[in-house]
């Protein structure tokens, strides 16, 4: 067997040591890969809730997170929020929402006819039956229906007018005009409704009033029905 020089023996020992040391280092590398994806570092841009809109605070741009950044001071509470939200505490929007008369607080009726110049005019009256003062503003919704609840004719149109807020103390009323051309004059196609459906301003539920005033226009010439804004009282 050939004898190696001291230099050759040192080189061989160094290679062996590197090979032996490489085994545990390789094993550690495989173990790291098996642990799954690397964990997310705190402070990433993704919202904490995983929802880009549900946690949005009023006044922030859509799609941003309301979660505070790590280490940030907690946000100060505020009494205001974006206009139009339920938490808004100032301005006419909040006042109107809090004082508006709801359908359940009102009774609907149709007042005495006031004909004139080929027109049929009726006041649609809402009366406050609740124990609180509330308001109505703008136009009612209305539709003629038959006994089965099917609408007769197109939706009424709105006459030009400037809405004002009408304050109704308990027992007080507001009226809006319902007008159409006399079918005998206009020659419009007619039907006899069973009821008039009335929806208070900004409400979804309606009130039903028995219609006893005869035929109404539902198609053809001059068949449009018009509504005016609410005014205080029960009739013009």
Short mmCIF file of N, CA and C in Angstrom, two decimals, residues 31-175:
data_model
loop_
_atom_site.label_atom_id
_atom_site.label_comp_id
_atom_site.label_asym_id
_atom_site.label_seq_id
_atom_site.Cartn_x
_atom_site.Cartn_y
_atom_site.Cartn_z
N UNK A 31 -36.53 18.94 6.64
CA UNK A 31 -37.51 19.15 7.71
C UNK A 31 -38.19 20.49 7.58
N UNK A 32 -37.48 21.50 7.18
CA UNK A 32 -38.08 22.83 7.01
C UNK A 32 -39.10 22.83 5.90
N UNK A 33 -38.81 22.13 4.80
CA UNK A 33 -39.74 22.08 3.68
C UNK A 33 -41.01 21.34 4.06
N UNK A 34 -40.98 20.35 4.94
CA UNK A 34 -42.15 19.57 5.29
C UNK A 34 -43.09 20.31 6.23
N UNK A 35 -42.67 21.43 6.79
CA UNK A 35 -43.51 22.14 7.75
C UNK A 35 -44.59 22.98 7.08
N UNK A 36 -44.64 23.08 5.74
CA UNK A 36 -45.68 23.83 5.04
C UNK A 36 -45.19 25.20 4.62
N UNK A 37 -46.15 26.04 4.18
CA UNK A 37 -45.81 27.37 3.67
C UNK A 37 -45.26 28.24 4.80
N UNK A 38 -44.38 29.16 4.48
CA UNK A 38 -43.84 30.04 5.52
C UNK A 38 -44.94 30.88 6.14
N UNK A 39 -44.84 31.15 7.42
CA UNK A 39 -45.85 31.93 8.10
C UNK A 39 -45.81 33.39 7.66
N UNK A 40 -47.00 34.04 7.64
CA UNK A 40 -47.11 35.43 7.22
C UNK A 40 -46.54 36.34 8.31
N UNK A 41 -45.77 37.28 7.88
CA UNK A 41 -45.16 38.22 8.81
C UNK A 41 -46.21 39.24 9.23
N UNK A 42 -46.22 39.58 10.51
CA UNK A 42 -47.18 40.56 11.01
C UNK A 42 -47.02 41.88 10.27
N UNK A 43 -48.17 42.50 9.95
CA UNK A 43 -48.11 43.79 9.26
C UNK A 43 -48.30 43.68 7.77
N UNK A 44 -48.74 42.49 7.27
CA UNK A 44 -48.99 42.37 5.83
C UNK A 44 -50.23 43.15 5.45
N UNK A 45 -50.40 43.38 4.15
CA UNK A 45 -51.49 44.24 3.67
C UNK A 45 -52.85 43.57 3.75
N UNK A 46 -52.92 42.25 3.85
CA UNK A 46 -54.21 41.56 3.86
C UNK A 46 -55.00 41.93 5.11
N UNK A 47 -56.32 42.18 4.97
CA UNK A 47 -57.13 42.51 6.15
C UNK A 47 -57.13 41.38 7.16
N UNK A 48 -57.22 41.74 8.43
CA UNK A 48 -57.18 40.74 9.48
C UNK A 48 -58.38 39.82 9.42
N UNK A 49 -59.53 40.32 8.94
CA UNK A 49 -60.73 39.50 8.91
C UNK A 49 -60.84 38.65 7.66
N UNK A 50 -60.04 38.95 6.65
CA UNK A 50 -60.16 38.24 5.39
C UNK A 50 -61.27 38.77 4.52
N UNK A 51 -61.96 39.82 4.94
CA UNK A 51 -63.05 40.45 4.20
C UNK A 51 -62.67 41.88 3.91
N UNK A 52 -62.74 42.28 2.66
CA UNK A 52 -62.26 43.61 2.29
C UNK A 52 -63.28 44.70 2.55
N UNK A 53 -64.54 44.31 2.90
CA UNK A 53 -65.55 45.34 3.08
C UNK A 53 -66.23 45.29 4.43
N UNK A 54 -66.35 44.10 5.01
CA UNK A 54 -67.17 43.98 6.22
C UNK A 54 -66.63 44.79 7.38
N UNK A 55 -65.30 44.98 7.42
CA UNK A 55 -64.73 45.70 8.54
C UNK A 55 -64.42 47.15 8.26
N UNK A 56 -64.91 47.65 7.13
CA UNK A 56 -64.59 49.03 6.75
C UNK A 56 -65.25 50.02 7.69
N UNK A 57 -64.48 50.94 8.19
CA UNK A 57 -65.02 51.99 9.05
C UNK A 57 -65.57 53.11 8.19
N UNK A 58 -66.58 53.84 8.68
CA UNK A 58 -67.09 54.97 7.91
C UNK A 58 -65.98 55.95 7.57
N UNK A 59 -65.98 56.36 6.31
CA UNK A 59 -65.01 57.34 5.87
C UNK A 59 -63.77 56.75 5.23
N UNK A 60 -63.56 55.41 5.34
CA UNK A 60 -62.41 54.80 4.71
C UNK A 60 -62.80 54.37 3.31
N UNK A 61 -61.80 54.23 2.46
CA UNK A 61 -62.09 53.83 1.09
C UNK A 61 -62.53 52.39 1.06
N UNK A 62 -63.46 52.01 0.14
CA UNK A 62 -63.90 50.63 0.04
C UNK A 62 -62.72 49.71 -0.22
N UNK A 63 -62.76 48.55 0.40
CA UNK A 63 -61.70 47.57 0.18
C UNK A 63 -60.57 47.69 1.16
N UNK A 64 -60.60 48.64 2.10
CA UNK A 64 -59.53 48.77 3.08
C UNK A 64 -59.95 48.11 4.37
N UNK A 65 -58.97 47.72 5.16
CA UNK A 65 -59.26 47.05 6.41
C UNK A 65 -59.33 48.05 7.54
N UNK A 66 -60.23 47.80 8.49
CA UNK A 66 -60.33 48.66 9.65
C UNK A 66 -59.45 48.18 10.78
N UNK A 67 -58.77 47.01 10.62
CA UNK A 67 -57.93 46.49 11.68
C UNK A 67 -56.73 47.39 11.89
N UNK A 68 -56.41 47.80 13.13
CA UNK A 68 -55.26 48.67 13.36
C UNK A 68 -53.97 47.93 13.13
N UNK A 69 -52.93 48.63 12.72
CA UNK A 69 -51.64 48.00 12.51
C UNK A 69 -51.04 47.61 13.86
N UNK A 70 -50.08 46.66 13.81
CA UNK A 70 -49.48 46.15 15.03
C UNK A 70 -48.78 47.28 15.77
N UNK A 71 -49.08 47.42 17.06
CA UNK A 71 -48.42 48.42 17.86
C UNK A 71 -49.07 49.78 17.82
N UNK A 72 -50.13 49.94 16.99
CA UNK A 72 -50.77 51.25 16.88
C UNK A 72 -51.67 51.48 18.08
N UNK A 73 -51.86 52.74 18.42
CA UNK A 73 -52.75 53.07 19.52
C UNK A 73 -54.18 52.81 19.09
N UNK A 74 -55.08 52.38 20.01
CA UNK A 74 -56.48 52.14 19.63
C UNK A 74 -57.13 53.42 19.15
N UNK A 75 -58.01 53.31 18.11
CA UNK A 75 -58.63 54.52 17.58
C UNK A 75 -59.56 55.14 18.59
N UNK A 76 -59.64 56.49 18.56
CA UNK A 76 -60.55 57.21 19.44
C UNK A 76 -61.97 57.07 18.93
N UNK A 77 -62.92 56.97 19.85
CA UNK A 77 -64.31 56.86 19.44
C UNK A 77 -64.78 58.21 18.91
N UNK A 78 -65.78 58.15 18.00
CA UNK A 78 -66.31 59.37 17.42
C UNK A 78 -67.81 59.27 17.33
N UNK A 79 -68.48 60.39 17.40
CA UNK A 79 -69.94 60.40 17.40
C UNK A 79 -70.49 60.54 16.00
N UNK A 80 -69.63 60.71 14.99
CA UNK A 80 -70.11 60.90 13.64
C UNK A 80 -69.65 59.77 12.76
N UNK A 81 -70.33 59.59 11.64
CA UNK A 81 -69.95 58.59 10.66
C UNK A 81 -70.32 59.13 9.30
N UNK A 82 -70.15 58.29 8.29
CA UNK A 82 -70.40 58.75 6.94
C UNK A 82 -71.86 59.13 6.77
N UNK A 83 -72.15 60.19 5.99
CA UNK A 83 -73.54 60.60 5.79
C UNK A 83 -74.37 59.46 5.24
N UNK A 84 -75.60 59.34 5.74
CA UNK A 84 -76.50 58.32 5.25
C UNK A 84 -76.47 57.03 6.04
N UNK A 85 -75.51 56.85 6.94
CA UNK A 85 -75.47 55.63 7.71
C UNK A 85 -76.38 55.74 8.91
N UNK A 86 -76.73 54.57 9.47
CA UNK A 86 -77.69 54.56 10.57
C UNK A 86 -77.13 55.24 11.82
N UNK A 87 -75.78 55.32 11.93
CA UNK A 87 -75.18 55.89 13.12
C UNK A 87 -74.99 57.39 13.04
N UNK A 88 -75.35 57.98 11.90
CA UNK A 88 -75.16 59.42 11.74
C UNK A 88 -76.02 60.16 12.76
N UNK A 89 -75.44 61.08 13.50
CA UNK A 89 -76.16 61.71 14.60
C UNK A 89 -76.49 63.17 14.35
N UNK A 90 -76.09 63.71 13.21
CA UNK A 90 -76.36 65.12 12.96
C UNK A 90 -76.89 65.34 11.57
N UNK A 91 -77.52 66.50 11.34
CA UNK A 91 -77.97 66.85 10.01
C UNK A 91 -79.41 66.44 9.77
N UNK A 92 -79.95 66.90 8.65
CA UNK A 92 -81.36 66.67 8.36
C UNK A 92 -81.65 65.21 8.07
N UNK A 93 -80.66 64.47 7.52
CA UNK A 93 -80.90 63.06 7.21
C UNK A 93 -81.23 62.27 8.45
N UNK A 94 -80.45 62.45 9.51
CA UNK A 94 -80.69 61.73 10.75
C UNK A 94 -81.99 62.17 11.39
N UNK A 95 -82.28 63.47 11.34
CA UNK A 95 -83.51 63.98 11.92
C UNK A 95 -84.72 63.42 11.20
N UNK A 96 -84.66 63.38 9.86
CA UNK A 96 -85.78 62.87 9.09
C UNK A 96 -86.01 61.39 9.38
N UNK A 97 -84.91 60.63 9.49
CA UNK A 97 -85.03 59.20 9.73
C UNK A 97 -85.63 58.92 11.10
N UNK A 98 -85.30 59.74 12.09
CA UNK A 98 -85.76 59.48 13.44
C UNK A 98 -87.19 59.96 13.68
N UNK A 99 -87.67 60.93 12.89
CA UNK A 99 -89.01 61.47 13.11
C UNK A 99 -90.02 61.02 12.05
N UNK A 100 -89.59 60.32 11.02
CA UNK A 100 -90.47 59.95 9.93
C UNK A 100 -91.64 59.08 10.43
N UNK A 101 -92.82 59.36 9.92
CA UNK A 101 -93.98 58.53 10.24
C UNK A 101 -93.85 57.19 9.52
N UNK A 102 -94.02 56.12 10.25
CA UNK A 102 -93.99 54.79 9.66
C UNK A 102 -95.41 54.34 9.33
N UNK A 103 -95.50 53.41 8.40
CA UNK A 103 -96.81 52.94 7.94
C UNK A 103 -97.70 52.49 9.09
N UNK A 104 -97.09 51.80 10.05
CA UNK A 104 -97.87 51.27 11.18
C UNK A 104 -98.43 52.37 12.07
N UNK A 105 -97.94 53.60 11.92
CA UNK A 105 -98.40 54.72 12.74
C UNK A 105 -99.45 55.58 12.04
N UNK A 106 -99.86 55.18 10.84
CA UNK A 106 -100.72 56.02 10.03
C UNK A 106 -102.01 55.30 9.61
N UNK A 107 -103.03 56.10 9.33
CA UNK A 107 -104.27 55.61 8.72
C UNK A 107 -104.47 56.37 7.42
N UNK A 108 -104.84 55.69 6.37
CA UNK A 108 -105.07 56.33 5.07
C UNK A 108 -106.56 56.43 4.78
N UNK A 109 -106.92 57.49 4.09
CA UNK A 109 -108.30 57.67 3.66
C UNK A 109 -108.31 58.51 2.40
N UNK A 110 -109.43 58.51 1.69
CA UNK A 110 -109.60 59.36 0.51
C UNK A 110 -110.70 60.35 0.82
N UNK A 111 -110.39 61.64 0.68
CA UNK A 111 -111.35 62.69 1.02
C UNK A 111 -112.37 62.95 -0.06
N UNK A 112 -113.11 64.02 0.12
CA UNK A 112 -114.20 64.38 -0.78
C UNK A 112 -113.65 64.82 -2.14
N UNK A 113 -114.34 64.38 -3.19
CA UNK A 113 -113.92 64.75 -4.54
C UNK A 113 -114.09 66.24 -4.75
N UNK A 114 -113.16 66.84 -5.49
CA UNK A 114 -113.20 68.26 -5.82
C UNK A 114 -113.00 68.41 -7.33
N UNK A 115 -114.06 68.16 -8.13
CA UNK A 115 -113.91 68.17 -9.58
C UNK A 115 -113.74 69.58 -10.13
N UNK A 116 -113.17 69.65 -11.33
CA UNK A 116 -113.01 70.95 -11.96
C UNK A 116 -112.40 70.86 -13.33
N UNK A 117 -113.01 71.54 -14.31
CA UNK A 117 -112.49 71.67 -15.68
C UNK A 117 -112.09 70.32 -16.28
N UNK A 118 -112.99 69.35 -16.19
CA UNK A 118 -112.71 68.04 -16.77
C UNK A 118 -111.75 67.20 -15.98
N UNK A 119 -111.43 67.64 -14.77
CA UNK A 119 -110.51 66.89 -13.91
C UNK A 119 -111.25 66.32 -12.71
N UNK A 120 -110.78 65.17 -12.26
CA UNK A 120 -111.26 64.56 -11.02
C UNK A 120 -110.12 64.68 -10.00
N UNK A 121 -110.41 65.28 -8.86
CA UNK A 121 -109.38 65.54 -7.86
C UNK A 121 -109.81 64.99 -6.50
N UNK A 122 -108.92 64.25 -5.87
CA UNK A 122 -109.21 63.66 -4.57
C UNK A 122 -108.02 63.89 -3.64
N UNK A 123 -108.27 64.25 -2.38
CA UNK A 123 -107.17 64.29 -1.42
C UNK A 123 -106.94 62.90 -0.80
N UNK A 124 -105.69 62.45 -0.88
CA UNK A 124 -105.30 61.22 -0.20
C UNK A 124 -104.73 61.63 1.15
N UNK A 125 -105.37 61.19 2.22
CA UNK A 125 -105.07 61.70 3.56
C UNK A 125 -104.38 60.64 4.40
N UNK A 126 -103.30 61.05 5.07
CA UNK A 126 -102.63 60.21 6.06
C UNK A 126 -102.80 60.87 7.42
N UNK A 127 -103.29 60.10 8.38
CA UNK A 127 -103.52 60.61 9.74
C UNK A 127 -102.64 59.86 10.72
N UNK A 128 -102.00 60.61 11.59
CA UNK A 128 -101.11 60.03 12.59
C UNK A 128 -101.95 59.40 13.71
N UNK A 129 -101.90 58.08 13.82
CA UNK A 129 -102.65 57.37 14.84
C UNK A 129 -101.77 56.93 16.00
N UNK A 130 -100.51 57.33 15.99
CA UNK A 130 -99.58 56.91 17.05
C UNK A 130 -99.63 57.90 18.21
N UNK A 131 -98.86 57.61 19.23
CA UNK A 131 -98.78 58.50 20.38
C UNK A 131 -97.60 59.45 20.34
N UNK A 132 -96.90 59.51 19.21
CA UNK A 132 -95.75 60.41 19.09
C UNK A 132 -95.94 61.34 17.90
N UNK A 133 -95.19 62.41 17.91
CA UNK A 133 -95.18 63.33 16.77
C UNK A 133 -94.22 62.80 15.73
N UNK A 134 -94.66 62.78 14.47
CA UNK A 134 -93.81 62.29 13.39
C UNK A 134 -94.00 63.16 12.16
N UNK A 135 -93.27 62.88 11.10
CA UNK A 135 -93.30 63.75 9.92
C UNK A 135 -93.48 62.95 8.65
N UNK A 136 -94.05 63.61 7.63
CA UNK A 136 -94.09 63.08 6.27
C UNK A 136 -93.53 64.15 5.34
N UNK A 137 -92.90 63.70 4.28
CA UNK A 137 -92.29 64.65 3.35
C UNK A 137 -92.29 64.04 1.95
N UNK A 138 -92.80 64.80 0.99
CA UNK A 138 -92.72 64.36 -0.39
C UNK A 138 -94.01 63.74 -0.89
N UNK A 139 -93.86 62.75 -1.78
CA UNK A 139 -94.99 62.14 -2.47
C UNK A 139 -95.36 60.80 -1.84
N UNK A 140 -96.64 60.45 -1.88
CA UNK A 140 -97.01 59.08 -1.52
C UNK A 140 -96.81 58.16 -2.72
N UNK A 141 -96.82 56.88 -2.46
CA UNK A 141 -96.95 55.91 -3.55
C UNK A 141 -98.42 55.52 -3.61
N UNK A 142 -98.93 55.21 -4.80
CA UNK A 142 -100.35 54.88 -4.92
C UNK A 142 -100.57 53.99 -6.14
N UNK A 143 -101.61 53.18 -6.07
CA UNK A 143 -102.00 52.34 -7.21
C UNK A 143 -103.43 51.87 -7.01
N UNK A 144 -104.19 51.83 -8.09
CA UNK A 144 -105.52 51.25 -8.06
C UNK A 144 -105.40 49.74 -8.25
N UNK A 145 -106.19 48.96 -7.49
CA UNK A 145 -106.15 47.50 -7.61
C UNK A 145 -107.57 46.96 -7.64
N UNK A 146 -107.72 45.78 -8.24
CA UNK A 146 -109.02 45.12 -8.25
C UNK A 146 -109.18 44.27 -6.99
N UNK A 147 -110.26 43.51 -6.93
CA UNK A 147 -110.56 42.74 -5.72
C UNK A 147 -109.51 41.68 -5.41
N UNK A 148 -108.78 41.23 -6.43
CA UNK A 148 -107.74 40.22 -6.22
C UNK A 148 -106.38 40.84 -5.92
N UNK A 149 -106.32 42.19 -5.90
CA UNK A 149 -105.07 42.87 -5.62
C UNK A 149 -104.23 43.15 -6.84
N UNK A 150 -104.75 42.89 -8.03
CA UNK A 150 -104.01 43.15 -9.27
C UNK A 150 -104.11 44.63 -9.63
N UNK A 151 -102.97 45.23 -9.97
CA UNK A 151 -102.95 46.65 -10.28
C UNK A 151 -103.69 46.94 -11.57
N UNK A 152 -104.43 48.04 -11.55
CA UNK A 152 -105.18 48.50 -12.72
C UNK A 152 -104.51 49.76 -13.25
N UNK A 153 -104.07 49.72 -14.49
CA UNK A 153 -103.44 50.89 -15.09
C UNK A 153 -101.99 51.04 -14.67
N UNK A 154 -101.30 52.01 -15.30
CA UNK A 154 -99.89 52.24 -14.98
C UNK A 154 -99.72 52.95 -13.65
N UNK A 155 -98.47 53.00 -13.19
CA UNK A 155 -98.18 53.72 -11.95
C UNK A 155 -98.50 55.21 -12.12
N UNK A 156 -99.04 55.86 -11.08
CA UNK A 156 -99.27 57.31 -11.17
C UNK A 156 -97.97 58.07 -11.37
N UNK A 157 -98.09 59.25 -11.96
CA UNK A 157 -96.96 60.14 -12.15
C UNK A 157 -96.94 61.22 -11.09
N UNK A 158 -95.80 61.87 -10.92
CA UNK A 158 -95.67 62.93 -9.93
C UNK A 158 -95.83 64.30 -10.59
N UNK A 159 -96.74 65.09 -10.03
CA UNK A 159 -96.85 66.47 -10.47
C UNK A 159 -95.67 67.26 -9.93
N UNK A 160 -95.29 68.32 -10.63
CA UNK A 160 -94.18 69.13 -10.14
C UNK A 160 -94.58 69.81 -8.84
N UNK A 161 -93.64 69.90 -7.93
CA UNK A 161 -93.91 70.52 -6.64
C UNK A 161 -92.66 70.50 -5.78
N UNK A 162 -92.67 71.31 -4.75
CA UNK A 162 -91.53 71.38 -3.84
C UNK A 162 -91.89 70.68 -2.53
N UNK A 163 -91.25 69.54 -2.24
CA UNK A 163 -91.58 68.84 -1.00
C UNK A 163 -91.22 69.66 0.23
N UNK A 164 -92.08 69.63 1.20
CA UNK A 164 -91.82 70.26 2.50
C UNK A 164 -92.12 69.23 3.58
N UNK A 165 -91.47 69.38 4.71
CA UNK A 165 -91.70 68.46 5.82
C UNK A 165 -92.96 68.87 6.58
N UNK A 166 -93.90 67.95 6.68
CA UNK A 166 -95.16 68.20 7.39
C UNK A 166 -95.10 67.46 8.72
N UNK A 167 -95.17 68.21 9.80
CA UNK A 167 -95.12 67.63 11.14
C UNK A 167 -96.53 67.26 11.61
N UNK A 168 -96.68 66.00 12.02
CA UNK A 168 -98.00 65.51 12.43
C UNK A 168 -97.96 65.13 13.91
N UNK A 169 -98.64 65.93 14.71
CA UNK A 169 -98.85 65.53 16.09
C UNK A 169 -99.88 64.41 16.11
N UNK A 170 -99.98 63.66 17.19
CA UNK A 170 -100.99 62.59 17.24
C UNK A 170 -102.37 63.10 16.87
N UNK A 171 -103.03 62.41 15.93
CA UNK A 171 -104.36 62.80 15.48
C UNK A 171 -104.40 63.77 14.34
N UNK A 172 -103.25 64.36 13.95
CA UNK A 172 -103.22 65.33 12.85
C UNK A 172 -102.97 64.64 11.52
N UNK A 173 -103.28 65.36 10.41
CA UNK A 173 -103.26 64.74 9.09
C UNK A 173 -102.48 65.57 8.08
N UNK A 174 -102.11 64.90 6.98
CA UNK A 174 -101.53 65.55 5.81
C UNK A 174 -102.21 64.97 4.58
N UNK A 175 -102.31 65.75 3.52
CA UNK A 175 -102.97 65.27 2.32
C UNK A 175 -102.08 65.49 1.10
#
